[in-house]
Coordinates of C-alpha atoms and ligand atoms in Angstrom, one line a residue:
M6 CA 105.8 94.9 125.4
I7 CA 108.9 95.2 122.8
N8 CA 111.3 92.6 123.6
R9 CA 114.4 92.1 121.4
A10 CA 115.8 89.2 123.2
L11 CA 112.9 87.2 122.0
P12 CA 113.2 86.3 118.0
S13 CA 110.9 87.9 116.0
P14 CA 107.3 86.1 115.7
P15 CA 107.7 83.9 112.4
S16 CA 105.4 85.7 109.8
V17 CA 103.1 82.7 109.7
R18 CA 101.3 83.9 112.9
Y19 CA 99.6 86.3 111.2
P20 CA 97.1 85.9 109.0
V21 CA 97.6 86.6 105.2
E22 CA 95.0 88.9 105.1
N23 CA 97.8 91.2 107.0
R24 CA 101.1 90.2 105.2
I25 CA 102.2 93.6 103.1
G26 CA 101.8 93.4 99.5
K27 CA 102.7 90.1 97.6
R28 CA 106.5 89.2 96.4
G29 CA 107.2 89.3 92.6
T30 CA 103.8 91.3 91.5
A31 CA 103.2 94.7 91.0
L32 CA 105.8 96.7 92.4
R33 CA 105.1 98.4 95.9
K34 CA 108.4 99.2 98.4
F35 CA 108.2 101.2 101.4
I36 CA 110.6 103.5 103.0
F37 CA 110.8 104.5 106.7
V38 CA 111.7 107.8 108.3
T39 CA 112.7 107.3 111.8
G40 CA 114.2 110.2 114.2
G41 CA 116.7 110.3 116.7
V42 CA 118.5 112.6 119.5
I43 CA 116.1 115.1 119.4
S44 CA 112.8 116.3 117.8
G45 CA 112.7 118.9 115.4
L46 CA 114.9 117.5 112.8
G47 CA 113.5 118.4 110.0
K48 CA 112.2 114.6 108.7
G49 CA 109.3 116.2 107.1
V50 CA 111.5 118.1 104.8
V51 CA 113.5 114.5 104.8
T52 CA 110.6 112.3 103.8
A53 CA 109.3 115.1 100.8
S54 CA 112.6 115.3 99.2
I55 CA 112.8 111.6 99.4
G56 CA 109.4 111.5 97.6
L57 CA 110.2 114.0 94.8
L58 CA 113.3 112.6 93.9
L59 CA 111.7 109.5 93.1
K60 CA 108.3 111.0 91.8
L61 CA 110.5 113.0 89.0
Q62 CA 112.1 109.4 88.3
G63 CA 109.0 108.6 87.5
Y64 CA 107.7 106.2 90.4
R65 CA 104.2 107.2 91.8
V66 CA 104.9 107.7 95.1
S67 CA 102.7 108.0 98.3
L68 CA 103.4 109.6 101.5
Q69 CA 102.3 109.1 105.5
K70 CA 103.0 111.1 108.5
I71 CA 102.7 109.1 111.6
D72 CA 102.2 111.3 114.1
P73 CA 102.4 109.1 117.4
Y74 CA 100.1 111.5 120.2
V75 CA 96.6 110.3 121.1
N76 CA 94.5 112.9 119.5
V77 CA 92.1 111.6 116.8
D78 CA 93.8 114.4 114.4
A79 CA 95.4 117.6 114.6
G80 CA 92.9 119.8 115.2
T81 CA 92.3 120.6 118.4
M82 CA 96.4 121.2 119.2
N83 CA 97.8 124.0 119.7
P84 CA 99.9 125.9 117.3
Y85 CA 102.6 127.5 120.1
E86 CA 103.6 124.1 120.5
H87 CA 102.5 121.8 117.5
G88 CA 102.4 124.6 114.4
E89 CA 99.7 125.3 111.7
V90 CA 97.2 122.8 111.4
F91 CA 97.2 121.5 107.9
V92 CA 93.7 120.8 106.2
T93 CA 93.7 118.7 103.2
A94 CA 91.6 118.8 100.3
D95 CA 88.9 116.3 101.7
G96 CA 89.0 118.0 105.3
K97 CA 91.3 116.5 107.7
E98 CA 93.2 118.5 110.0
T99 CA 96.1 117.3 109.8
D100 CA 100.2 118.1 110.9
L101 CA 101.6 120.6 109.3
D102 CA 104.4 117.8 107.2
I103 CA 101.5 117.1 105.0
G104 CA 101.4 120.7 103.9
R105 CA 105.2 120.0 103.2
Y106 CA 104.5 116.8 101.0
E107 CA 102.2 118.8 99.3
R108 CA 104.2 121.8 98.5
F109 CA 106.9 119.4 97.4
L110 CA 104.9 117.0 95.5
N111 CA 102.6 119.6 93.7
E112 CA 100.3 117.1 94.9
S113 CA 97.3 117.4 97.0
L114 CA 97.3 113.9 99.6
S115 CA 93.7 112.6 100.8
A116 CA 93.0 112.0 104.5
S117 CA 94.4 108.6 104.6
H118 CA 98.1 110.2 104.5
Y119 CA 97.9 111.3 107.4
L120 CA 97.7 109.0 110.8
T121 CA 97.6 108.9 115.0
T122 CA 97.6 107.2 117.7
G123 CA 93.8 107.9 118.5
Q124 CA 93.1 107.0 114.7
V125 CA 94.2 103.5 115.2
Y126 CA 93.1 103.3 118.4
W127 CA 89.6 104.8 117.7
N128 CA 89.5 102.0 114.6
V129 CA 90.5 98.9 117.0
I130 CA 87.9 99.9 120.0
R131 CA 84.9 100.7 117.3
K132 CA 85.4 97.5 115.9
E133 CA 85.6 95.8 119.4
R134 CA 82.4 97.1 120.0
S135 CA 81.0 96.3 117.4
G136 CA 82.2 92.2 118.0
A137 CA 84.3 91.9 115.8
F138 CA 86.8 90.1 118.2
L139 CA 84.1 88.5 120.5
G140 CA 85.9 86.3 122.4
R141 CA 89.2 87.3 122.1
T142 CA 91.4 89.5 124.1
V143 CA 92.5 92.7 122.0
Q144 CA 96.2 93.8 122.6
V145 CA 98.8 96.0 121.1
I146 CA 100.6 93.0 119.0
P147 CA 98.9 91.8 116.7
H148 CA 95.3 93.9 117.3
I149 CA 97.1 97.3 116.8
T150 CA 99.9 96.7 114.9
D151 CA 97.7 95.1 112.2
E152 CA 95.4 98.0 112.4
I153 CA 98.8 100.0 111.4
K154 CA 100.1 97.6 109.0
R155 CA 96.4 98.3 107.1
L156 CA 96.4 101.9 107.4
I157 CA 100.2 102.2 106.1
R158 CA 99.7 100.5 103.5
L159 CA 95.7 102.4 102.6
P160 CA 97.2 105.4 100.8
V161 CA 99.7 103.7 99.4
E162 CA 97.1 100.8 97.4
E163 CA 94.6 103.6 97.0
N164 CA 96.2 105.5 94.4
G165 CA 98.1 102.6 92.8
G166 CA 101.3 103.6 94.8
E167 CA 104.8 101.7 94.0
I168 CA 106.8 103.6 97.0
G169 CA 105.4 104.5 100.1
V170 CA 107.5 106.9 102.2
I171 CA 106.5 107.0 105.4
E172 CA 107.2 109.6 108.3
V173 CA 107.5 108.0 111.6
G174 CA 107.2 111.7 113.5
G175 CA 108.8 111.7 116.9
T176 CA 112.0 110.2 118.5
V177 CA 113.2 106.9 118.8
G178 CA 112.5 106.2 122.5
D179 CA 109.3 107.7 123.0
I180 CA 106.7 105.8 124.4
E181 CA 104.5 106.7 121.9
S182 CA 106.4 105.5 118.9
L183 CA 106.8 101.8 119.9
P184 CA 103.5 100.2 118.6
F185 CA 104.4 102.1 115.0
L186 CA 107.8 100.8 115.2
E187 CA 106.7 97.4 115.6
A188 CA 104.1 97.6 112.9
I189 CA 107.3 98.7 110.3
R190 CA 109.6 96.4 112.1
Q191 CA 106.9 93.4 111.4
M192 CA 106.4 95.1 107.5
K193 CA 110.3 94.6 107.2
D194 CA 109.8 90.7 108.3
E195 CA 106.9 90.4 106.2
L196 CA 108.1 91.8 102.9
A197 CA 111.4 90.8 101.1
P198 CA 114.3 92.4 102.0
S199 CA 114.1 94.9 98.3
E200 CA 110.7 96.2 99.9
T201 CA 111.8 98.0 102.8
F202 CA 114.7 100.3 103.1
F203 CA 114.8 102.2 106.4
V204 CA 116.1 106.0 107.0
H205 CA 117.0 107.5 110.3
V206 CA 117.6 110.8 110.3
T207 CA 119.8 112.0 113.3
L208 CA 121.5 115.0 115.2
L209 CA 125.8 115.2 114.9
P210 CA 126.3 117.9 117.7
R211 CA 129.2 120.1 117.0
L212 CA 131.1 121.0 120.1
H213 CA 131.8 124.5 121.0
D214 CA 135.0 124.9 122.1
S215 CA 137.3 122.8 119.4
G216 CA 134.1 122.3 116.8
E217 CA 134.7 118.4 117.3
I218 CA 131.6 116.7 115.5
K219 CA 130.6 114.1 118.7
T220 CA 128.9 111.1 116.7
K221 CA 128.0 109.4 120.1
P222 CA 124.2 110.7 120.3
T223 CA 123.5 109.0 116.9
Q224 CA 125.6 106.0 117.8
H225 CA 122.7 105.6 121.1
S226 CA 119.8 106.3 119.0
V227 CA 120.7 103.5 116.0
K228 CA 121.6 101.3 119.4
E229 CA 117.7 102.3 120.8
L230 CA 116.3 101.5 117.3
R231 CA 118.2 98.0 116.9
A232 CA 116.9 97.1 120.4
I233 CA 113.4 97.4 118.8
G234 CA 114.0 94.9 115.6
I235 CA 115.3 98.2 113.3
Q236 CA 118.9 98.5 111.9
P237 CA 119.1 101.5 109.2
D238 CA 119.8 101.0 106.5
A239 CA 120.8 105.0 105.9
I240 CA 121.7 107.3 108.2
V241 CA 120.9 110.8 107.0
A242 CA 122.8 113.8 109.8
R243 CA 122.1 117.1 110.3
T244 CA 125.1 119.0 110.8
G245 CA 126.1 122.6 111.0
G246 CA 128.3 122.7 108.0
A247 CA 130.1 120.0 105.9
L248 CA 130.6 116.1 107.5
P249 CA 134.3 115.1 107.1
E250 CA 134.9 111.7 106.0
S251 CA 136.7 110.3 109.3
V252 CA 132.7 111.0 110.7
K253 CA 131.2 109.1 108.2
R254 CA 133.4 106.4 108.8
K255 CA 132.8 106.1 112.5
I256 CA 129.2 106.4 111.9
S257 CA 129.1 103.6 109.2
L258 CA 131.2 101.3 111.7
F259 CA 129.6 102.3 114.7
C260 CA 125.6 102.0 113.3
E261 CA 126.5 99.1 110.7
V262 CA 125.5 101.4 107.5
P263 CA 127.6 101.3 104.7
E264 CA 129.3 104.3 104.3
K265 CA 127.9 105.6 100.9
N266 CA 124.6 105.7 102.9
V267 CA 125.8 107.9 105.7
I268 CA 124.3 111.4 103.7
E269 CA 125.2 114.5 104.8
D270 CA 122.2 117.2 105.4
P271 CA 123.4 120.8 106.1
E272 CA 121.5 123.7 107.6
L273 CA 120.0 125.5 103.8
P274 CA 118.3 128.5 103.9
L275 CA 116.2 127.5 101.2
I276 CA 114.6 123.9 102.1
Y277 CA 113.4 123.7 98.7
R278 CA 117.7 123.2 98.2
V279 CA 117.6 120.1 100.7
P280 CA 116.6 117.2 97.4
L281 CA 119.5 118.7 95.3
V282 CA 121.4 118.1 98.4
L283 CA 120.4 114.9 99.3
Y284 CA 120.8 113.7 95.8
E285 CA 124.0 114.5 95.1
G286 CA 125.4 113.2 98.6
G287 CA 123.7 109.9 97.2
L288 CA 120.6 109.1 98.7
L289 CA 118.9 108.4 95.9
D290 CA 121.3 106.2 94.9
S291 CA 121.5 104.3 98.4
I292 CA 118.0 103.7 98.4
A293 CA 117.9 102.2 94.6
A294 CA 120.5 99.5 95.5
G295 CA 119.0 98.7 98.9
M296 CA 115.1 98.2 96.9
Q297 CA 116.5 97.3 93.5
L298 CA 115.4 99.9 92.0
E299 CA 115.8 100.5 88.3
G300 CA 114.8 104.3 87.7
S301 CA 116.5 106.6 85.3
P302 CA 118.0 109.7 86.9
P303 CA 115.4 112.0 88.4
K304 CA 114.5 114.9 86.1
L305 CA 115.2 117.5 88.4
A306 CA 116.0 120.4 86.1
P307 CA 112.3 122.4 86.4
W308 CA 112.9 122.6 90.2
R309 CA 116.8 122.7 89.6
E310 CA 115.8 126.2 88.0
R311 CA 113.3 127.7 90.4
V312 CA 115.4 126.9 93.5
E313 CA 118.2 129.3 91.6
A314 CA 115.5 131.5 90.6
A315 CA 114.6 131.4 94.5
E316 CA 118.1 132.6 95.3
K317 CA 118.6 135.2 93.4
R318 CA 115.6 137.4 93.9
T319 CA 116.5 140.8 93.1
G320 CA 113.6 142.8 93.4
R321 CA 112.1 143.2 97.7
V322 CA 109.0 144.5 99.2
R323 CA 108.0 144.4 102.9
V324 CA 104.7 142.8 103.9
G325 CA 103.6 143.1 107.8
I326 CA 101.6 140.1 108.8
V327 CA 99.2 141.1 112.0
G328 CA 98.7 137.8 113.8
K329 CA 98.3 136.1 117.2
Y330 CA 100.8 133.6 116.9
V331 CA 103.7 135.6 115.4
K332 CA 106.3 134.5 117.7
V333 CA 106.4 130.9 116.8
R334 CA 107.8 130.1 113.5
D335 CA 105.9 127.7 112.2
S336 CA 102.5 128.7 113.2
Y337 CA 101.7 130.3 109.8
I338 CA 104.2 128.2 107.3
S339 CA 102.2 127.7 104.8
I340 CA 101.9 131.3 104.3
R341 CA 105.7 132.0 105.1
E342 CA 106.1 129.4 102.3
A343 CA 103.4 130.5 100.0
F344 CA 105.2 133.5 100.2
V345 CA 108.5 131.5 99.4
H346 CA 107.0 130.4 96.3
A347 CA 105.2 133.9 95.2
G348 CA 108.8 135.4 95.3
A349 CA 110.3 133.2 93.4
A350 CA 108.2 133.4 90.7
E351 CA 108.0 137.1 90.8
G352 CA 111.6 137.5 91.3
L353 CA 111.1 139.5 94.7
D354 CA 112.7 138.5 98.4
V355 CA 109.5 139.5 100.4
D356 CA 110.6 140.5 103.9
L357 CA 108.0 139.3 106.4
E358 CA 107.1 141.1 109.5
W359 CA 105.3 140.0 112.1
I360 CA 102.7 142.0 114.2
P361 CA 102.2 140.8 117.6
S362 CA 98.1 142.3 117.1
E363 CA 97.3 142.5 120.9
A364 CA 100.0 145.2 120.7
I365 CA 98.2 147.8 118.0
A366 CA 96.2 149.9 119.9
S367 CA 93.0 151.3 119.0
G368 CA 93.9 154.3 116.1
G369 CA 97.7 153.4 116.5
G370 CA 97.7 150.9 113.2
E371 CA 100.3 153.4 111.7
A372 CA 103.3 152.9 114.1
Y373 CA 103.1 149.6 113.4
L374 CA 102.6 149.5 109.5
S375 CA 103.8 152.4 108.2
G376 CA 106.6 151.2 106.6
I377 CA 105.0 148.4 105.1
D378 CA 104.5 147.4 101.0
G379 CA 101.1 145.8 102.0
L380 CA 98.8 144.1 105.0
L381 CA 98.2 140.1 105.5
V382 CA 95.9 139.3 108.2
P383 CA 95.6 135.2 108.3
G384 CA 93.5 133.2 110.2
G385 CA 92.8 132.7 113.6
F386 CA 90.6 131.4 116.4
G387 CA 89.2 133.4 119.6
E388 CA 88.5 137.2 120.3
R389 CA 92.1 138.0 121.7
G390 CA 93.7 140.3 119.5
I391 CA 90.8 141.4 117.1
E392 CA 90.3 144.8 117.9
G393 CA 94.4 145.0 117.0
K394 CA 93.6 143.2 113.1
V395 CA 90.6 145.2 112.8
E396 CA 92.3 148.6 113.1
A397 CA 95.0 147.0 111.2
V398 CA 92.6 146.3 108.4
R399 CA 91.2 149.8 109.2
F400 CA 94.9 151.6 108.3
A401 CA 95.5 149.3 105.1
R402 CA 91.8 150.4 104.0
E403 CA 92.5 154.6 104.4
E404 CA 95.6 154.2 103.0
G405 CA 95.4 152.4 100.1
I406 CA 98.0 149.6 101.5
P407 CA 97.6 146.5 100.1
F408 CA 95.3 144.3 101.7
F409 CA 95.2 140.2 101.9
G410 CA 92.6 139.1 104.5
I411 CA 92.7 135.2 105.0
C412 CA 89.4 134.0 106.8
L413 CA 89.5 135.4 110.3
G414 CA 91.5 138.5 108.0
L415 CA 88.1 138.5 105.6
Q416 CA 86.1 138.8 108.9
C417 CA 87.9 141.3 110.6
A418 CA 87.5 143.4 107.0
V419 CA 84.0 142.9 107.6
I420 CA 83.9 144.2 111.0
E421 CA 85.8 147.1 110.1
F422 CA 83.8 148.3 106.7
A423 CA 80.6 147.8 108.9
R424 CA 81.8 149.8 111.9
N425 CA 83.9 152.8 110.1
V426 CA 82.2 153.3 107.0
L427 CA 78.5 151.7 106.8
G428 CA 78.1 153.5 110.9
I429 CA 77.5 150.5 112.9
A430 CA 79.1 150.6 116.0
G431 CA 78.6 147.5 117.8
A432 CA 79.2 145.5 114.7
N433 CA 81.0 142.0 115.3
S434 CA 80.9 138.3 114.7
S435 CA 79.0 136.3 117.2
E436 CA 82.1 134.1 118.2
F437 CA 83.6 137.0 119.8
D438 CA 80.7 139.2 121.0
P439 CA 77.6 136.4 121.2
E440 CA 75.1 139.3 122.0
T441 CA 76.3 142.0 119.7
P442 CA 73.8 143.4 118.1
D443 CA 74.9 143.1 114.7
P444 CA 76.8 139.7 114.0
V445 CA 77.6 140.8 110.3
I446 CA 80.0 137.4 110.9
A447 CA 77.6 135.0 112.0
L448 CA 77.4 130.5 112.6
L449 CA 75.6 129.3 109.9
P450 CA 72.1 127.8 111.0
E451 CA 73.1 124.4 111.1
Q452 CA 75.8 125.2 112.9
R453 CA 74.6 126.3 116.1
G454 CA 74.0 123.6 118.2
V455 CA 77.4 121.8 117.7
T456 CA 79.2 122.0 120.7
D457 CA 82.0 119.3 119.9
K458 CA 85.4 121.1 119.0
G459 CA 87.3 118.6 116.7
G460 CA 86.0 118.3 113.0
T461 CA 83.1 120.2 113.5
M462 CA 83.9 123.2 110.9
R463 CA 83.3 123.8 107.5
L464 CA 86.7 121.7 106.5
G465 CA 88.2 121.2 103.2
S466 CA 87.7 122.2 99.5
Y467 CA 84.3 124.2 98.5
P468 CA 83.3 125.5 95.3
A469 CA 83.1 129.5 94.3
L470 CA 82.6 131.1 91.4
L471 CA 84.1 134.8 91.4
K472 CA 82.8 137.7 89.5
E473 CA 83.9 139.2 86.3
G474 CA 85.9 142.2 86.8
S475 CA 87.2 141.8 90.1
V476 CA 90.3 141.5 90.9
I477 CA 90.4 138.0 92.2
R478 CA 89.0 136.8 89.0
S479 CA 92.1 138.3 87.3
C480 CA 94.0 137.0 89.5
Y481 CA 92.7 133.3 88.9
G482 CA 91.9 133.7 84.8
K483 CA 88.8 132.1 85.6
E484 CA 85.6 132.1 87.1
G485 CA 85.5 129.0 88.9
I486 CA 87.7 127.8 92.0
E487 CA 88.2 125.3 94.8
E488 CA 90.0 126.4 97.6
R489 CA 90.1 124.8 101.3
H490 CA 88.3 126.1 104.1
R491 CA 89.1 125.8 108.1
H492 CA 86.5 127.7 110.2
R493 CA 82.7 128.1 111.7
Y494 CA 81.5 131.6 110.7
E495 CA 80.1 133.3 107.5
F496 CA 79.6 136.3 106.5
N497 CA 76.1 137.5 107.3
P498 CA 74.2 137.1 104.4
A499 CA 71.5 139.8 105.9
Y500 CA 74.2 142.6 105.4
R501 CA 75.2 142.4 102.0
E502 CA 72.8 144.8 100.3
R503 CA 74.6 147.5 102.6
F504 CA 78.0 146.4 102.4
E505 CA 77.7 146.2 98.5
A506 CA 75.6 149.8 98.5
K507 CA 78.9 151.3 99.9
G508 CA 81.5 149.4 97.8
M509 CA 82.3 146.3 99.6
R510 CA 82.4 143.8 96.8
M511 CA 81.1 140.1 97.4
S512 CA 83.6 139.3 94.4
G513 CA 83.5 135.1 95.4
I514 CA 79.8 133.4 96.0
S515 CA 79.4 130.0 96.7
P516 CA 77.5 128.6 93.4
D517 CA 74.4 127.8 95.3
G518 CA 74.9 131.5 95.9
A519 CA 74.6 131.0 99.7
L520 CA 77.8 131.5 101.2
V521 CA 80.1 135.1 100.9
E522 CA 83.8 133.3 99.9
S523 CA 85.7 136.6 99.0
V524 CA 84.8 140.5 99.1
E525 CA 86.8 143.9 97.6
L526 CA 87.0 147.0 97.7
E527 CA 86.0 149.3 95.2
G528 CA 88.1 152.0 94.5
H529 CA 91.4 150.4 96.6
P530 CA 94.8 149.5 94.9
W531 CA 94.2 145.8 95.7
F532 CA 92.1 144.8 98.8
V533 CA 91.0 141.0 98.5
A534 CA 89.5 138.8 101.6
V535 CA 88.7 135.2 101.3
Q536 CA 87.4 133.1 103.3
F537 CA 88.9 130.2 102.5
H538 CA 93.2 129.6 103.1
P539 CA 94.7 130.1 99.3
E540 CA 97.9 129.3 101.5
F541 CA 97.0 125.7 101.4
T542 CA 97.3 125.0 97.9
S543 CA 100.3 127.0 97.2
R544 CA 103.1 124.6 95.8
F545 CA 107.0 125.5 95.2
L546 CA 106.5 125.0 91.6
D547 CA 102.7 126.0 91.4
P548 CA 102.9 129.6 93.2
H549 CA 99.7 130.6 94.3
P550 CA 98.1 133.6 91.9
L551 CA 96.4 135.7 95.2
F552 CA 100.0 135.4 96.9
R553 CA 101.4 136.6 93.3
G554 CA 99.0 139.4 92.9
F555 CA 99.4 140.6 96.3
I556 CA 102.9 140.8 95.9
R557 CA 103.0 142.4 92.7
A558 CA 100.7 144.9 94.0
C559 CA 103.1 145.4 97.2
Q560 CA 106.2 145.6 94.6
D561 CA 103.8 148.7 92.6
R562 CA 103.2 150.7 96.1
R563 CA 106.9 150.4 96.8
S564 CA 108.0 151.9 93.6
S565 CA 105.4 154.6 93.4
S566 CA 106.0 155.8 96.9
S567 CA 109.9 155.5 96.2
S568 CA 109.4 157.4 92.6
P569 CA 111.0 160.5 93.0
C570 CA 107.8 162.8 92.1
Ligands
LIG28 N1 87.6 131.8 114.0 C1 87.3 132.3 112.5 C2 86.1 130.9 112.6 O1 86.1 130.0 112.7 C3 87.6 132.1 111.5 C4 88.7 130.7 111.2 C5 90.0 131.0 110.7 O2 90.7 131.7 110.5 N2 90.5 129.3 110.3 O3 84.9 131.2 111.6

């Protein structure tokens, strides 16, 4: 399909409307980030870091993730394999890298910043069915690649972006990536040399015995990339330690990349330091030289200060997280990061203890939870582990341990309260027991007939109004909020009065009064549960107020329980 033995097609073969931008007019340039050797190298962090550095230089930057999977979006992907499903404000279910971009850039990205093979084919097939290609054979080149180029250009143009930074997921050599790599190769040919820049992120393995750093896998992956027609302009190399000059020289020679454009990407405990390290390593200078950018130095001071604060945290709190996917690091990545953000702002090191919900047997909360300063029950789907979560909530409620429930966490708190305080023994969610006599959590009437699993939930940003005098309102410091959702089930309004009569307050309500968006407990030090996902809007420079409020409550508990009296 893509054979570099053939000369690259002259750009006149492509209709003018498929050309990207116009030379010599408004600034519009594209940086492509590809990956070699293995997956999981942190291309997302490199992409986010490049975006941040350019933004801090004053450019309007647009970040995009290309996921070569055939899935139309990430909504049906398994968190065990792919990590968390992130949700944009406009309701697209995406790969977790979009969350990373938002956390670095401190911006909300729309659906068009995430692209999959499934979506590209979906668009082209719909067009074909509608007769748009009548009489023509629809092919990967040019029809699929034209659609890819259009979708790469879209988010940059939508927002008046000047520089698009596009991460091509997967590893060079994957079959799925080929049409995307061919499309970006075409863009390079169609644009002026200073309008594109290719960053290749690779791994430099170190031999155990000799400690020697090996460059061969990088050479091979660059060879693969060049066979597709893409010559990298810079190589960002993941190493276990420092990258010696001799190794840089070797990579430079074999991969035809200037030595100063071989940048070291060391292993760091705090990912928010990566932009500073890449900047000091000269990545921004290499990009500026290659793309003829004349920006002033990036305004790094606030970022640097927050990084230093994050590295210097003095206090410590222990938060227990009772969830289903606790063994997979990336399954709750936005929650993990939200604690890093809040901890940096509050000067607290938040020690997360991951507790598998299935391990907590009925009445056994104490064995797992007695040493924690706060409990968080995150979102999730399906019945497995639910009883353990309900038991954990009971323990936190009765012991006065700060409790933070997110989405399914709210639903478990409601079930627990119904069973143990209201005495409704059979209370459940109709998700876990469709026959329950007391569905305190239930499907809304408009969701009932839906059987498709992709994109059929309440997704994206919705407004809520917070009640005066509530804990949640004091955390946000305002009445009106907007937060992102991803769920099918809701608090059943038929039970509202019974809950309120016994002290569970509906502290956040949709503006039409129909939906319960948050609950809290009267007389408990800090018990807040929300139907939305606050972790999706926490940013490194703008930590989420609920995470801050929660860890402050954890600290209060810790200091009161360790006091001499
Ligand atoms: N499974 C629940 C629902 O669909 C909760 C979803 C979630 O926690 N994201 O309503």
